[in-house]
mmCIF file with all atom_site columns, C-alpha atoms in Angstrom:
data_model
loop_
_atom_site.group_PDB
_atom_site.id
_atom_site.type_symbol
_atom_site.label_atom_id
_atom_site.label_alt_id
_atom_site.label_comp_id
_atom_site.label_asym_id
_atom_site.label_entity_id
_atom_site.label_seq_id
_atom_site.pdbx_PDB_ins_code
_atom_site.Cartn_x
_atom_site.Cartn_y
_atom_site.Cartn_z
_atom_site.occupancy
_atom_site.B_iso_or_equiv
_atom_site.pdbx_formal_charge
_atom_site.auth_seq_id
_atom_site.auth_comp_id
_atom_site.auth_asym_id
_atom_site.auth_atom_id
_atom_site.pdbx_PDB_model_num
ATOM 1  C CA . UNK J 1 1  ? -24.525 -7.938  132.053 1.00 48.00 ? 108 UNK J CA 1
ATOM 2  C CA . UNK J 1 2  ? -26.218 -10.765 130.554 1.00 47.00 ? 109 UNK J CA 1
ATOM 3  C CA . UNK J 1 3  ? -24.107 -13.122 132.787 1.00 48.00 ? 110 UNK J CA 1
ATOM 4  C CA . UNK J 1 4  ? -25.604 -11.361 135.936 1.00 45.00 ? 111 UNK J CA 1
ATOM 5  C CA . UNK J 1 5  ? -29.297 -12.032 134.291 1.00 47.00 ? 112 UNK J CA 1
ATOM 6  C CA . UNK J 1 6  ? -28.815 -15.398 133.995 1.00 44.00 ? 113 UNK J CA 1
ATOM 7  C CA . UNK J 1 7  ? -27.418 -16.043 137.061 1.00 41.00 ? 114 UNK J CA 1
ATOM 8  C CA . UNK J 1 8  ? -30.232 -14.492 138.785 1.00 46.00 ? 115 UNK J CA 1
ATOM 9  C CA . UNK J 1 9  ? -32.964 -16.328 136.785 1.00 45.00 ? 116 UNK J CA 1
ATOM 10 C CA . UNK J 1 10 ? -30.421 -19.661 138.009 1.00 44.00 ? 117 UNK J CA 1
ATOM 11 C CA . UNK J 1 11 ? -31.076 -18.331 141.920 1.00 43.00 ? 118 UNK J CA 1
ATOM 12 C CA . UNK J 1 12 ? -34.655 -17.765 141.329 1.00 47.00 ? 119 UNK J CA 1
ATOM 13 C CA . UNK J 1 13 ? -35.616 -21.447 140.485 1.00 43.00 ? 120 UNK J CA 1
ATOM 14 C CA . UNK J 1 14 ? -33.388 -22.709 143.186 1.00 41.00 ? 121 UNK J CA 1
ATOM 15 C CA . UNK J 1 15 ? -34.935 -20.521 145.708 1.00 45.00 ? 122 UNK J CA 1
ATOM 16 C CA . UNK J 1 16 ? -38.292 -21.789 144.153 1.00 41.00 ? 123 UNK J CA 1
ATOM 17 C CA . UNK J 1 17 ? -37.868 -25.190 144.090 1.00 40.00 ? 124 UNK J CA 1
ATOM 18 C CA . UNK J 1 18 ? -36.571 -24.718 147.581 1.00 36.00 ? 125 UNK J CA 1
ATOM 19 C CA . UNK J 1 19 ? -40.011 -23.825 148.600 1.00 43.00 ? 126 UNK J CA 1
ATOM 20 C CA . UNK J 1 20 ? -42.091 -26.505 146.264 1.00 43.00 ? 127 UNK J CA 1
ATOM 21 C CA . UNK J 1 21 ? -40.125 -29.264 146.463 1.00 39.00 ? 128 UNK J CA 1
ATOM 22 C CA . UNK J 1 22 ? -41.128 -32.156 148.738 1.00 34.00 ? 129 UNK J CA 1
ATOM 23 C CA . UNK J 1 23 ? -40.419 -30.624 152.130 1.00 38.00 ? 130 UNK J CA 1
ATOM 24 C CA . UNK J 1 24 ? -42.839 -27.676 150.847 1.00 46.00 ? 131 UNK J CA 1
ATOM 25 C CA . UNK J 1 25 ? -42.976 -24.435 152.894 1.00 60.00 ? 132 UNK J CA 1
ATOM 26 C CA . UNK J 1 26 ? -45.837 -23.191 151.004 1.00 62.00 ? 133 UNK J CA 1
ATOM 27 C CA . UNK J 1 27 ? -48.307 -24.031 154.138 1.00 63.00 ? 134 UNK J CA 1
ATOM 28 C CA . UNK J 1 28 ? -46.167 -21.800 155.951 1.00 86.00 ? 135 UNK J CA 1
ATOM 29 C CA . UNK J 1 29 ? -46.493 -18.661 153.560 1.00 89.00 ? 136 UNK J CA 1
ATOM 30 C CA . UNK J 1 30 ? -48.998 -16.331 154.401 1.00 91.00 ? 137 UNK J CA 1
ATOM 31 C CA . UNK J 1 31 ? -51.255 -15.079 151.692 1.00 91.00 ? 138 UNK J CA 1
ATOM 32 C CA . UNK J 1 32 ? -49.258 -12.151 151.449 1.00 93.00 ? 139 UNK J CA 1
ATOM 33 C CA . UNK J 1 33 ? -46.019 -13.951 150.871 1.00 94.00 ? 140 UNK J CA 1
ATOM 34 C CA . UNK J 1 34 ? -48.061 -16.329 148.438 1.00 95.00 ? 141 UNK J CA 1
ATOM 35 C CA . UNK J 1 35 ? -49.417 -13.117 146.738 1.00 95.00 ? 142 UNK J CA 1
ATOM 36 C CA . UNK J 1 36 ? -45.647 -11.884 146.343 1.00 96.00 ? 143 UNK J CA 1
ATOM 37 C CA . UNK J 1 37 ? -44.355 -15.245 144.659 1.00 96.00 ? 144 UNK J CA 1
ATOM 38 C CA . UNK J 1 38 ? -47.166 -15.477 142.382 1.00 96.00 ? 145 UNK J CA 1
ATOM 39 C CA . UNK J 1 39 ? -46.252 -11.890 141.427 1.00 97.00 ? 146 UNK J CA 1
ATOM 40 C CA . UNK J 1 40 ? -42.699 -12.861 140.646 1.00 96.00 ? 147 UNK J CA 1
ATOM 41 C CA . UNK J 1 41 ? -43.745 -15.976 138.651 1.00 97.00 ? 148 UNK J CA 1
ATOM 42 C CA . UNK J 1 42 ? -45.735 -13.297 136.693 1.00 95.00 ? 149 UNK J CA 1
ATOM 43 C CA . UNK J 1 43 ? -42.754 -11.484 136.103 1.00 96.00 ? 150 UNK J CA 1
ATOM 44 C CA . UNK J 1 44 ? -40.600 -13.968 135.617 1.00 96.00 ? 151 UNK J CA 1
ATOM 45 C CA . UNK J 1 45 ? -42.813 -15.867 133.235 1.00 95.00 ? 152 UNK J CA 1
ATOM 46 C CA . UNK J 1 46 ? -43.383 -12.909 131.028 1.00 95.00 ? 153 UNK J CA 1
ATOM 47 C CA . UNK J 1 47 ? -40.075 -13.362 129.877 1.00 95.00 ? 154 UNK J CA 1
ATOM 48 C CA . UNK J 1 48 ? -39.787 -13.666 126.340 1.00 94.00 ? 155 UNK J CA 1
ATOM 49 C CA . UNK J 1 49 ? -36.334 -15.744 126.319 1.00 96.00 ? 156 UNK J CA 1
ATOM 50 C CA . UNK J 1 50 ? -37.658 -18.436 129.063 1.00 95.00 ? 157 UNK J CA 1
ATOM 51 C CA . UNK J 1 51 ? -37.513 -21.784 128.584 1.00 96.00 ? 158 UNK J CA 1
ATOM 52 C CA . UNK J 1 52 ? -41.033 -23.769 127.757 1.00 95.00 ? 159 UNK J CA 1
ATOM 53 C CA . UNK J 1 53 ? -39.505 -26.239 129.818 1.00 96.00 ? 160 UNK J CA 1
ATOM 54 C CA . UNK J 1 54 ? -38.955 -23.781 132.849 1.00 97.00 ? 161 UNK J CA 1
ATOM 55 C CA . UNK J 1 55 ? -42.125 -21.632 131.467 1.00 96.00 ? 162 UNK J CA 1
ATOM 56 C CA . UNK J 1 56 ? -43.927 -24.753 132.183 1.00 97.00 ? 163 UNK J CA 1
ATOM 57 C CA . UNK J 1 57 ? -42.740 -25.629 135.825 1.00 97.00 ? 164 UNK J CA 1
ATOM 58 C CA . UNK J 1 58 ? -43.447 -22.095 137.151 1.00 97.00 ? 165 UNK J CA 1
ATOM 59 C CA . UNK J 1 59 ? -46.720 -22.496 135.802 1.00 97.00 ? 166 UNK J CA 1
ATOM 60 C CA . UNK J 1 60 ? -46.897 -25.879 138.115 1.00 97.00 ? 167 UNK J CA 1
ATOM 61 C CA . UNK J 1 61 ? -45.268 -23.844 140.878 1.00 97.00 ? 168 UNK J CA 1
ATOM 62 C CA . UNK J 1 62 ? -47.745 -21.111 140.189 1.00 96.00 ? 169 UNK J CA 1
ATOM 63 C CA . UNK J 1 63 ? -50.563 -23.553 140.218 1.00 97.00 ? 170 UNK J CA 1
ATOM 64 C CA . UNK J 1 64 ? -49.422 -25.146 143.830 1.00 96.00 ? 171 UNK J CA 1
ATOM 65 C CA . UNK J 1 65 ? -48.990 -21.323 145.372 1.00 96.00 ? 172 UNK J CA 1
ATOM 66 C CA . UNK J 1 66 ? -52.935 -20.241 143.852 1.00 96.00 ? 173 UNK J CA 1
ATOM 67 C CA . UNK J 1 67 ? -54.002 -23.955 145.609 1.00 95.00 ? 174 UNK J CA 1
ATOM 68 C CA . UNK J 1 68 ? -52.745 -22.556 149.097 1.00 94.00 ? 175 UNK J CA 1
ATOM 69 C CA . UNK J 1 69 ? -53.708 -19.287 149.166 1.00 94.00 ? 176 UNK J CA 1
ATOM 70 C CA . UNK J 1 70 ? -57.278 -21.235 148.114 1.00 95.00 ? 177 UNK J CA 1
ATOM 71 C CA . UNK J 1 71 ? -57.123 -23.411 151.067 1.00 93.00 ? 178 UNK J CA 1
ATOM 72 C CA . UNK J 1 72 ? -55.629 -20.262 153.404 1.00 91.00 ? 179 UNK J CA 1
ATOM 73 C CA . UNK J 1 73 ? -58.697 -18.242 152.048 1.00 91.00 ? 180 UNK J CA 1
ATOM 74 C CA . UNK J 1 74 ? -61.234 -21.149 153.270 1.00 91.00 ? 181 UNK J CA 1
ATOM 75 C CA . UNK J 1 75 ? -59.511 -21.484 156.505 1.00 87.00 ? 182 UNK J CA 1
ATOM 76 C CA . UNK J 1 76 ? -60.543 -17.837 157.514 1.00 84.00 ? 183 UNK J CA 1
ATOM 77 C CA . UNK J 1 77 ? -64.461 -18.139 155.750 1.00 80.00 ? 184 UNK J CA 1
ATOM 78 C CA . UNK J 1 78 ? -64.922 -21.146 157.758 1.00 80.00 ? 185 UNK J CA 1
ATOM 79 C CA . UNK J 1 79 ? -63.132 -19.601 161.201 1.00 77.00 ? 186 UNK J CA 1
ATOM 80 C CA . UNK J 1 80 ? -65.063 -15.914 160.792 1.00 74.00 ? 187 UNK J CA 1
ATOM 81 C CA . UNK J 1 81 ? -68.545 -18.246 160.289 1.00 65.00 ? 188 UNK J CA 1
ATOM 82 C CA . UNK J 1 82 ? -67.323 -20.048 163.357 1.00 58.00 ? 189 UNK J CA 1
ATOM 83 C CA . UNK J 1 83 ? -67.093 -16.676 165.128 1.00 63.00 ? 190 UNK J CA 1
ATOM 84 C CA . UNK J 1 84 ? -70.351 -15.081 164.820 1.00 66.00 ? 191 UNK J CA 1
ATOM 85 C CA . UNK J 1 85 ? -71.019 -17.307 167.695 1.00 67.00 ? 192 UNK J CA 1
ATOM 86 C CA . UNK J 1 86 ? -74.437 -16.933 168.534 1.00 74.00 ? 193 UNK J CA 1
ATOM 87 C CA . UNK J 1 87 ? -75.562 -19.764 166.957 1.00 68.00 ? 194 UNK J CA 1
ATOM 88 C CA . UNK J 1 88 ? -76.497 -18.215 163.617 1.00 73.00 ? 195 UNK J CA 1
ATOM 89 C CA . UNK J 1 89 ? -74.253 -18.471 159.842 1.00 69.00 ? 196 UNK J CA 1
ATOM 90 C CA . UNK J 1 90 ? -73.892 -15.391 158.029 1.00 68.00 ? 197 UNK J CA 1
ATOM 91 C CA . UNK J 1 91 ? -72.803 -14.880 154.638 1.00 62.00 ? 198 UNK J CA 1
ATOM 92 C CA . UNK J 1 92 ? -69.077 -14.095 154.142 1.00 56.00 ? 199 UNK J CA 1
#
């Protein structure tokens, strides 16, 4: 059973540094999907037996997903400003 935890963890940072690597796909995540992965670096994180080492780059990974969402979450403040459209800026 152990063997089958391990390998997991193993599939999880190759599926994550899939994603953050330097052809990132975060851009292409929607928030929800960005929401999701930050949950499982949560989990995953919260893992008494992990690695500083990999404790440390899911933090980074972590980090790069919060910075997206960020940018994804100015993107729509700026566009629903944009579409009052009679000439006037309300307060998001």
């Amino acid at each position: 059973m152990a063997g089958t935890d391990t390998k997991k963890r193993a599939d999880d940072r190759s599926d994550t540094k899939t994603e953050t690597g330097a052809g990132s796909t975060m851009g292409e995540l929607t928030l929800e999907e960005s929401f999701e992965k930050l949950d499982s670096l949560l989990e995953r994180m919260e893992d008494r037996e992990l690695p500083l080492e990999e404790a440390f780059s899911l933090y980074q990974q972590g980090l790069e997903l919060m910075k997206n969402c960020n940018e994804k979450i100015d993107t729509v403040e700026k566009k629903i400003l944009v579409l009052n459209g009679d000439g006037s800026f309300d307060e998001f």
